[in-house]
């Protein structure tokens, strides 16, 4: 049985781990530190932990100030508040200034579950991608989350990491490579490519298993970095498979699917099908029920893959 | 490392005149920008940059420097002129304000202009950055101070009050807010548009040591900066009553001069007054 760990739990553990040696790391939270798990860091290093209260705009600006003095601020809240409430602060004070603020937001996607639509951020990838110079990452599991936090420490420029509330299967191994901006090809097949990020990577792998039983060979790409997007790997896989399915726990507008369709349409036009949320808000419910309702399950990816294959030019 | 000898009141007045001349010339040339809001800040800035800040224009990134953030970024012509006169860059660069390729952007840009601590221009955000810098000083056990200049219209932004709350929560006595209280915003009087009054009561209730001064009176400004530095356990706000357009008679207290630049003829009239 695959181990299940929420990426947000791996985040708090990584902060504690890396914060021990690197004293420049400081952590800010907006009264959600137990949920984002930054409280683990706060308990261990209280001097370097700042609970900024329920005031996200001020938190982002404070992080920018700390960064100008050589600190490495990790800033956390739920993704709707971090990226939505404080978008313009991120745009003008953080990104335009080019300071090394790391925004790590949890509770993204409908897998937030019972809290409902107000707390299920399905727009953050788009909001962050559109800001010039921003780097955008969504790790697929706990192991990759730890690596993304490690990579973020020394990374130059503003950076956003998207994490989730619910436990997700651990798919990657400690020794697997993780480089910001370099996609990981998890499986190679020549009939169709499934390009996914975050929790949907697990669904993509399951979909590939189902397809294989039906004689369809799928490539699976873990596109953990949405920006800068690894167009080299994408185009290699696309040229081999001639059909692409994207999969994300996000609205179809402006997320992974949009990014990939944009690159493919300009460089190598081919059939693209997209798994994502189509112009709807989330709602309360268990994550599994919501995945079904919003067509984010492996079965949905299988249907999309067949559709993409069916659209290939003969 | 640090300051020139202290300037007396007469010398500060002379420096202020030079800065005001620069502002008029820059804005007449650029054809866009904010003369009224720039002119009201000049005496506060000159006193700070000549007599108070511990800084080194040759080393803008000196880690122990005092920091100044212009949160009301649209007044940057005044700050640019002060930075140039203090030697952060050549005075001749001032004439490139707002031009394509200029190091002097329409609003402060830290990547292009030495002495700018954070990029800005979107109101309400500078005090939060000041909190971060002040917290970093505390973590690093450094004694540099952080000054943030706000507009009075800017107090209408909610983030200012988030930051006001946090500054006193963290007892940031190394942080000083300076409010350029010129009573006007783009659309009219702050009393008419969205009154932030009573301003001193609000800051006091947020836990700040609150001073009210004449923002054009050098001895008062000097005393306020010293009192802020000597106040321990809480941040200080200096509410400086100023005159929008100060120094140019036809611009003074005229809301239309918030974001309108002088014609060649108007600039000549201004220069005559600023001799």
XYZ file of C-alpha atoms in Angstrom:
589
model
C 0.000 0.000 0.000
C 1.349 3.397 -0.991
C 2.082 5.737 1.865
C -0.273 8.727 2.092
C 1.046 12.107 3.319
C -0.313 15.613 2.780
C 2.162 17.924 1.057
C 1.495 20.564 3.731
C 2.805 18.164 6.403
C 6.003 17.638 4.442
C 6.326 21.429 4.216
C 6.359 21.988 7.977
C 8.849 19.159 8.429
C 11.105 20.569 5.702
C 11.096 24.011 7.318
C 12.180 22.506 10.626
C 14.854 20.435 8.900
C 16.376 23.191 6.763
C 15.795 25.936 9.311
C 18.183 24.307 11.729
C 21.278 24.942 9.626
C 20.148 27.962 7.670
C 19.527 30.775 10.143
C 18.480 33.169 7.356
C 15.223 31.249 6.979
C 12.296 33.062 8.584
C 8.659 31.997 8.423
C 5.523 34.133 8.378
C 1.956 32.948 8.707
C -1.431 34.625 8.946
C -3.118 32.789 11.829
C -3.263 29.457 10.007
C 0.029 28.033 11.186
C -1.475 24.828 12.556
C -3.191 24.133 9.242
C -0.293 25.155 7.010
C 1.987 23.318 9.496
C 4.408 26.238 9.812
C 3.648 26.027 13.550
C 6.203 23.204 13.632
C 8.885 25.725 12.666
C 7.459 28.308 15.058
C 7.684 25.906 17.969
C 11.309 25.055 17.240
C 12.559 28.514 16.232
C 10.211 31.066 17.825
C 12.563 33.982 17.165
C 12.387 33.391 13.418
C 8.655 32.793 13.232
C 6.217 35.679 12.837
C 2.504 35.165 13.191
C 1.195 38.216 11.362
C -2.433 37.719 12.328
C -5.285 37.682 9.851
C -3.692 40.299 7.598
C -2.227 38.792 4.444
C -1.402 42.007 2.586
C 0.754 43.224 5.448
C 2.358 39.794 5.741
C 3.530 39.841 2.119
C 5.007 43.327 2.500
C 6.742 42.360 5.732
C 8.271 39.353 3.995
C 9.540 41.624 1.231
C 11.211 43.855 3.816
C 12.866 40.878 5.484
C 14.095 39.680 2.093
C 15.752 43.036 1.346
C 17.866 42.442 4.452
C 19.104 39.033 3.312
C 16.537 36.897 5.110
C 14.878 34.000 3.305
C 11.198 34.431 4.130
C 8.753 31.566 3.664
C 5.250 33.022 3.749
C 2.229 30.823 4.246
C -1.517 30.876 4.345
C -4.273 29.103 2.462
C -3.739 29.650 -1.239
C -6.936 31.674 -1.685
C -5.791 34.242 0.876
C -2.089 34.228 -0.008
C -2.568 34.661 -3.735
C -6.037 36.187 -3.903
C -6.179 38.668 -1.049
C -2.575 39.757 -1.477
C -2.163 39.469 -5.255
C -1.286 43.074 -5.845
C 1.192 43.118 -2.974
C 2.848 40.061 -4.518
C 2.851 41.726 -7.907
C 4.118 45.167 -6.954
C 6.095 44.829 -3.738
C 7.539 41.330 -4.224
C 7.864 40.591 -7.936
C 8.427 44.074 -9.313
C 11.098 44.557 -6.655
C 12.512 41.126 -7.462
C 13.007 40.158 -3.819
C 13.470 36.557 -2.724
C 10.140 35.907 -1.062
C 8.910 32.295 -1.012
C 5.135 32.053 -0.917
C 4.118 28.541 0.063
C 0.362 28.201 0.154
C -1.635 25.216 1.313
C -5.288 24.217 0.870
C -5.365 24.571 -2.884
C -7.885 22.830 -5.102
C -11.203 21.164 -4.320
C -9.389 18.554 -2.216
C -9.705 21.051 0.638
C -13.034 19.288 1.017
C -15.682 20.216 3.606
C -14.718 23.923 3.968
C -16.332 24.511 0.586
C -15.818 26.897 -2.296
C -14.689 29.943 -0.294
C -11.593 28.044 0.840
C -10.942 25.917 -2.239
C -8.569 27.971 -4.340
C -8.748 26.857 -7.952
C -7.321 30.034 -9.504
C -3.922 30.461 -7.827
C -1.777 28.906 -10.543
C -3.244 31.354 -13.015
C -2.939 34.326 -10.655
C 0.719 33.597 -9.963
C 1.694 32.577 -13.503
C 0.616 35.890 -14.985
C 2.990 37.964 -12.861
C 6.243 38.675 -14.709
C 9.301 36.945 -13.165
C 7.284 34.715 -10.822
C 8.242 31.046 -10.560
C 5.355 28.632 -9.960
C 5.674 25.100 -8.574
C 3.180 22.422 -7.572
C 4.861 19.308 -6.190
C 3.103 15.972 -6.627
C 3.808 14.428 -3.238
C 5.457 14.809 0.156
C 8.919 13.765 -1.014
C 8.876 16.235 -3.868
C 7.568 18.944 -1.538
C 10.649 18.577 0.656
C 12.867 18.883 -2.424
C 11.009 21.941 -3.690
C 11.473 23.670 -0.331
C 15.165 22.803 -0.380
C 15.489 24.155 -3.925
C 13.563 27.298 -2.989
C 16.030 28.287 -0.267
C 18.811 29.333 -2.627
C 16.624 30.170 -5.622
C 16.940 33.713 -6.945
C 13.726 35.654 -7.378
C 10.133 35.351 -6.190
C 8.613 31.914 -6.051
C 5.220 30.329 -5.390
C 4.711 26.759 -4.207
C 1.229 25.248 -4.206
C 0.387 22.606 -1.623
C -2.698 20.677 -0.584
C -4.631 19.808 2.530
C -5.497 16.172 1.872
C -3.103 13.239 2.091
C -1.791 12.144 -1.307
C 0.185 9.039 -2.271
C 3.964 9.203 -2.133
C 4.951 8.582 -5.753
C 8.530 9.746 -5.924
C 11.659 8.545 -4.200
C 14.242 10.428 -2.244
C 16.848 9.833 -4.948
C 14.670 11.038 -7.846
C 15.961 14.285 -9.350
C 14.195 17.575 -8.698
C 15.281 20.683 -10.540
C 13.095 23.781 -10.712
C 11.998 24.198 -14.333
C 12.847 20.613 -15.359
C 9.919 18.252 -15.823
C 10.144 14.633 -14.721
C 8.986 11.979 -17.197
C 7.561 9.249 -14.982
C 6.472 6.855 -17.695
C 7.185 6.538 -21.395
C 4.626 5.484 -23.989
C 4.109 6.574 -27.569
C 0.313 6.789 -27.963
C -0.527 9.761 -25.780
C 1.145 12.006 -23.192
C -0.515 12.902 -19.904
C 1.029 16.028 -18.403
C -0.050 16.676 -14.821
C 0.846 18.571 -11.680
C 0.156 18.187 -7.983
C -2.404 15.644 -6.814
C -3.371 14.878 -10.403
C -0.014 13.231 -11.102
C -1.164 10.193 -9.116
C -4.379 10.115 -11.123
C -2.371 10.352 -14.333
C -0.302 7.304 -13.369
C -3.441 5.328 -12.533
C -4.940 6.399 -15.850
C -1.821 5.188 -17.643
C -2.246 1.791 -15.946
C -5.848 1.571 -17.116
C -4.886 2.601 -20.655
C -2.096 0.036 -20.749
C -4.593 -2.738 -19.986
C -6.444 -1.586 -23.081
C -3.285 -1.635 -25.168
C -2.692 2.116 -25.142
C 0.797 3.245 -24.132
C 0.825 6.594 -22.336
C 3.677 8.828 -21.298
C 3.218 10.549 -17.951
C 4.980 13.825 -17.261
C 5.131 15.392 -13.815
C 5.209 19.092 -14.685
C 5.972 20.241 -11.140
C 7.187 23.623 -12.370
C 4.516 25.513 -14.287
C 6.731 28.535 -14.764
C 9.307 28.557 -16.184
C 7.758 25.614 -18.016
C 10.064 22.939 -19.414
C 9.072 23.338 -23.057
C 11.984 21.183 -24.217
C 10.729 18.084 -22.421
C 7.141 18.913 -23.341
C 7.930 19.168 -27.043
C 10.020 15.985 -27.001
C 7.129 14.044 -25.505
C 4.551 15.741 -27.732
C 6.493 14.950 -30.905
C 6.677 11.326 -29.867
C 3.037 10.887 -28.817
C 1.235 13.363 -31.131
C -1.555 13.794 -28.548
C -1.548 15.438 -25.128
C -3.831 15.441 -22.086
C -3.257 17.961 -19.298
C -4.496 17.355 -15.759
C -4.692 19.758 -12.842
C -6.826 20.561 -9.821
C -7.476 24.079 -11.064
C -9.755 26.000 -13.392
C -9.001 25.416 -17.048
C -8.291 29.111 -17.511
C -4.696 30.078 -16.986
C -3.348 26.973 -15.289
C -1.240 24.059 -16.492
C -3.492 23.237 -19.432
C -3.447 26.804 -20.691
C 0.317 27.001 -20.348
C 0.866 23.771 -22.248
C -1.687 24.524 -24.950
C -0.010 27.867 -25.464
C 3.409 26.323 -26.016
C 2.115 23.515 -28.197
C -0.048 25.718 -30.392
C 2.914 27.959 -31.139
C 5.499 25.222 -31.616
C 3.867 21.929 -32.462
C 0.090 22.028 -32.910
C -1.585 18.757 -31.996
C -4.750 17.551 -30.220
C -4.833 18.693 -26.588
C -7.483 17.629 -24.092
C -7.679 19.244 -20.673
C -8.693 17.856 -17.303
C -9.545 20.647 -14.893
C -12.447 22.605 -13.486
C -14.602 24.212 -16.130
C -15.924 27.592 -15.011
C -17.402 26.395 -11.704
C -16.766 26.987 -8.021
C -16.069 24.096 -5.683
C -18.380 23.009 -2.867
C -18.364 21.090 0.410
C -17.767 17.367 0.305
C -15.075 14.745 0.723
C -12.165 15.149 -1.699
C -12.945 11.849 -3.457
C -16.546 12.849 -4.034
C -15.444 16.239 -5.335
C -12.850 14.713 -7.660
C -15.688 12.683 -9.167
C -18.056 15.649 -9.385
C -15.460 17.837 -11.112
C -14.204 15.088 -13.441
C -10.692 14.914 -12.052
C -10.450 11.124 -11.617
C -8.218 8.657 -13.486
C -11.305 7.505 -15.431
C -11.801 11.055 -16.661
C -8.184 11.213 -17.796
C -8.641 7.891 -19.642
C -11.643 9.258 -21.542
C -9.719 12.428 -22.407
C -6.717 10.392 -23.572
C -8.860 8.362 -25.938
C -10.463 11.525 -27.227
C -7.056 13.077 -27.888
C -5.850 9.949 -29.660
C -9.035 9.932 -31.752
C -8.303 13.472 -32.884
C -4.819 12.682 -34.189
C -4.266 13.480 -37.858
C -4.255 10.281 -39.864
C 30.974 55.948 7.145
C 27.929 58.128 7.347
C 26.979 61.712 7.434
C 28.303 65.058 6.444
C 28.451 67.572 9.274
C 25.025 68.670 10.469
C 23.463 71.498 8.495
C 21.997 74.499 10.257
C 18.518 75.827 9.534
C 19.760 78.275 6.917
C 21.685 75.597 5.056
C 18.737 73.202 5.188
C 16.587 75.926 3.649
C 19.120 76.408 0.882
C 19.255 72.686 0.168
C 15.440 72.568 0.110
C 15.374 75.353 -2.483
C 17.779 73.431 -4.686
C 15.586 70.333 -4.383
C 12.417 72.285 -5.197
C 14.091 73.771 -8.277
C 15.035 70.276 -9.397
C 11.454 69.071 -8.906
C 9.984 71.857 -11.043
C 12.594 71.412 -13.754
C 12.216 67.614 -13.830
C 8.436 67.745 -14.026
C 8.334 70.544 -16.593
C 10.608 68.413 -18.753
C 8.873 65.059 -18.208
C 5.408 66.504 -18.801
C 3.857 64.120 -16.297
C 4.225 63.523 -12.585
C 3.188 64.958 -9.235
C 4.521 68.395 -8.280
C 2.198 69.194 -5.367
C 2.838 65.927 -3.563
C 6.581 66.180 -4.173
C 6.946 69.745 -2.944
C 5.163 69.065 0.356
C 7.723 66.416 1.339
C 10.896 68.384 0.673
C 11.664 69.826 4.104
C 11.045 66.492 5.815
C 13.288 64.717 3.316
C 16.089 67.257 3.400
C 16.235 67.199 7.201
C 16.240 63.410 7.176
C 18.841 62.899 4.458
C 21.224 65.658 5.553
C 20.927 65.586 9.316
C 19.515 62.268 10.438
C 20.009 59.208 8.273
C 23.086 57.085 8.830
C 23.898 56.250 5.240
C 26.641 56.203 2.667
C 25.682 57.232 -0.879
C 28.795 55.466 -2.195
C 27.583 52.215 -0.605
C 23.798 52.154 -1.081
C 23.661 48.509 0.052
C 25.689 49.051 3.239
C 23.993 46.583 5.624
C 24.084 48.940 8.619
C 22.482 51.900 6.849
C 19.288 53.492 8.045
C 16.486 52.796 5.580
C 14.034 55.237 4.055
C 10.936 54.067 2.164
C 8.737 56.446 0.222
C 5.410 54.670 0.488
C 3.685 57.587 -1.273
C 5.796 56.711 -4.277
C 4.290 59.313 -6.586
C 6.362 61.937 -4.717
C 9.541 60.303 -6.036
C 10.774 63.407 -7.902
C 11.539 64.856 -4.470
C 13.321 61.711 -3.345
C 15.255 61.402 -6.610
C 16.419 65.000 -6.281
C 17.544 64.439 -2.681
C 19.327 61.195 -3.582
C 21.127 62.900 -6.470
C 22.165 65.862 -4.346
C 23.446 63.498 -1.665
C 25.567 61.717 -4.281
C 23.703 58.466 -4.980
C 23.862 59.268 -8.701
C 24.630 62.178 -11.003
C 22.408 65.223 -10.719
C 22.226 65.342 -14.518
C 20.209 62.083 -14.448
C 17.308 63.978 -12.906
C 16.435 65.378 -16.311
C 15.672 61.865 -17.576
C 12.726 61.406 -15.216
C 9.998 59.198 -16.714
C 11.767 58.875 -20.058
C 12.164 55.555 -21.838
C 15.255 53.781 -20.554
C 15.709 56.145 -17.608
C 17.003 54.980 -14.250
C 14.318 57.254 -12.796
C 10.994 55.513 -13.350
C 7.644 57.223 -12.877
C 7.386 55.545 -9.489
C 10.278 54.188 -7.378
C 12.087 51.167 -8.806
C 14.761 49.574 -6.635
C 16.358 47.774 -9.550
C 17.228 50.931 -11.453
C 17.788 53.595 -8.793
C 20.443 53.423 -6.063
C 19.013 54.410 -2.694
C 15.534 53.033 -3.378
C 14.909 50.290 -0.810
C 11.803 48.755 -2.393
C 9.836 49.321 -5.568
C 6.571 51.080 -5.006
C 3.963 53.447 -6.196
C 0.935 51.407 -5.262
C -0.284 53.109 -2.115
C -0.541 51.418 1.255
C 2.364 49.015 0.974
C 5.494 50.731 2.280
C 4.887 50.507 6.003
C 4.618 46.724 5.793
C 8.027 46.590 4.126
C 9.352 48.778 6.919
C 8.117 46.227 9.445
C 10.090 43.505 7.695
C 13.247 45.609 7.681
C 12.783 46.509 11.349
C 12.262 42.857 12.278
C 15.419 41.923 10.349
C 17.360 44.534 12.339
C 16.133 42.972 15.550
C 17.054 39.448 14.404
C 20.522 40.587 13.361
C 21.001 42.723 16.487
C 21.680 45.778 14.343
C 20.871 49.325 15.387
C 19.877 50.828 12.056
C 16.528 52.607 11.895
C 13.760 52.501 9.317
C 11.721 55.509 8.211
C 8.601 55.223 6.078
C 6.889 58.249 4.564
C 3.130 57.968 4.039
C 0.623 60.328 2.502
C -2.458 61.336 4.451
C -4.719 60.177 1.631
C -2.781 56.914 1.727
C -4.164 56.322 5.224
C -7.404 55.346 3.499
C -5.750 52.071 2.451
C -6.633 49.221 4.811
C -3.153 47.723 4.666
C -1.793 50.784 6.483
C -3.852 49.797 9.521
C -2.794 46.170 9.306
C 0.765 47.464 9.398
C 0.028 49.977 12.151
C -1.330 47.131 14.286
C 1.634 44.848 13.594
C 4.264 47.546 14.222
C 3.069 48.192 17.745
C 2.361 44.495 18.342
C 6.023 43.785 17.647
C 7.072 46.890 19.642
C 9.154 48.168 16.735
C 10.818 51.206 18.269
C 13.324 51.139 15.399
C 10.533 52.073 12.993
C 9.300 55.601 12.365
C 6.373 56.569 10.131
C 6.267 60.100 8.750
C 2.907 61.297 7.478
C 3.020 64.044 4.860
C -0.251 65.591 5.987
C -1.013 68.028 3.169
C -4.785 67.527 3.372
C -5.309 66.826 -0.340
C -5.659 63.775 -2.534
C -6.246 63.540 -6.298
C -10.005 64.000 -6.222
C -10.085 66.721 -3.571
C -9.705 67.337 0.155
C -9.172 64.243 2.282
C -12.009 65.504 4.460
C -14.379 65.409 1.504
C -13.206 62.249 -0.236
C -12.712 59.798 2.664
C -11.726 61.380 5.912
C -9.001 59.633 7.897
C -9.573 62.038 10.791
C -8.907 62.151 13.656
C -5.449 61.047 12.519
C -3.517 61.369 15.826
C -6.226 59.547 17.794
C -6.144 56.642 15.371
C -2.377 56.164 15.647
C -2.455 56.566 19.424
C -5.150 53.940 19.703
C -3.017 51.622 17.565
C -0.256 51.936 20.166
C 2.073 54.392 18.446
C 3.993 57.226 20.055
C 2.351 60.070 18.152
C 3.903 63.447 17.362
C 2.301 66.367 15.538
C 4.573 68.955 13.947
C 4.846 71.622 11.286
C 6.382 69.698 8.407
C 8.171 72.751 7.051
C 9.821 73.860 10.309
C 13.325 72.444 10.493
C 13.809 72.646 14.281
C 10.466 70.879 14.832
C 11.335 68.195 12.285
C 14.757 67.686 13.841
C 13.312 67.419 17.342
C 10.683 64.939 16.167
C 13.261 62.666 14.511
C 15.294 62.692 17.737
C 12.270 61.984 19.888
C 11.343 59.080 17.619
C 14.831 57.646 17.989
C 14.737 57.998 21.762
C 11.289 56.461 22.173
C 11.598 52.864 23.295
C 9.149 49.990 23.289
C 6.866 51.286 20.542
C 7.037 52.814 17.077
C 6.713 56.543 16.520
C 4.577 58.323 13.973
C 5.317 61.922 13.039
C 2.208 63.608 11.688
C 3.745 66.473 9.766
C 1.320 69.189 8.711
C 2.451 70.288 5.274
C 1.341 72.448 2.403
C 0.791 70.710 -0.897
C 2.868 72.514 -3.515
C 4.939 74.238 -0.796
C 7.305 76.910 -2.123
C 5.496 77.709 -5.351
C 2.703 80.183 -4.551
C 0.348 79.246 -7.343
C 0.630 75.534 -6.536
C 0.179 75.812 -2.776
C -2.940 74.074 -1.451
C -4.260 73.622 -4.989
C -5.548 70.128 -5.578
C -5.171 70.527 -9.341
C -1.409 70.480 -8.908
C -1.458 66.937 -7.505
C -0.772 65.371 -10.847
C -0.374 68.211 -13.329
C 3.011 69.438 -14.512
C 4.000 73.061 -15.096
C 4.250 74.580 -18.552
C 7.490 76.287 -19.530
C 6.081 79.633 -18.499
C 4.736 78.312 -15.195
C 8.084 76.704 -14.494
C 9.813 80.066 -15.046
C 7.445 81.697 -12.562
C 8.197 78.916 -10.080
C 11.963 79.288 -10.526
C 11.647 83.015 -9.858
C 9.930 82.271 -6.550
C 12.476 79.613 -5.635
C 15.571 81.790 -6.047
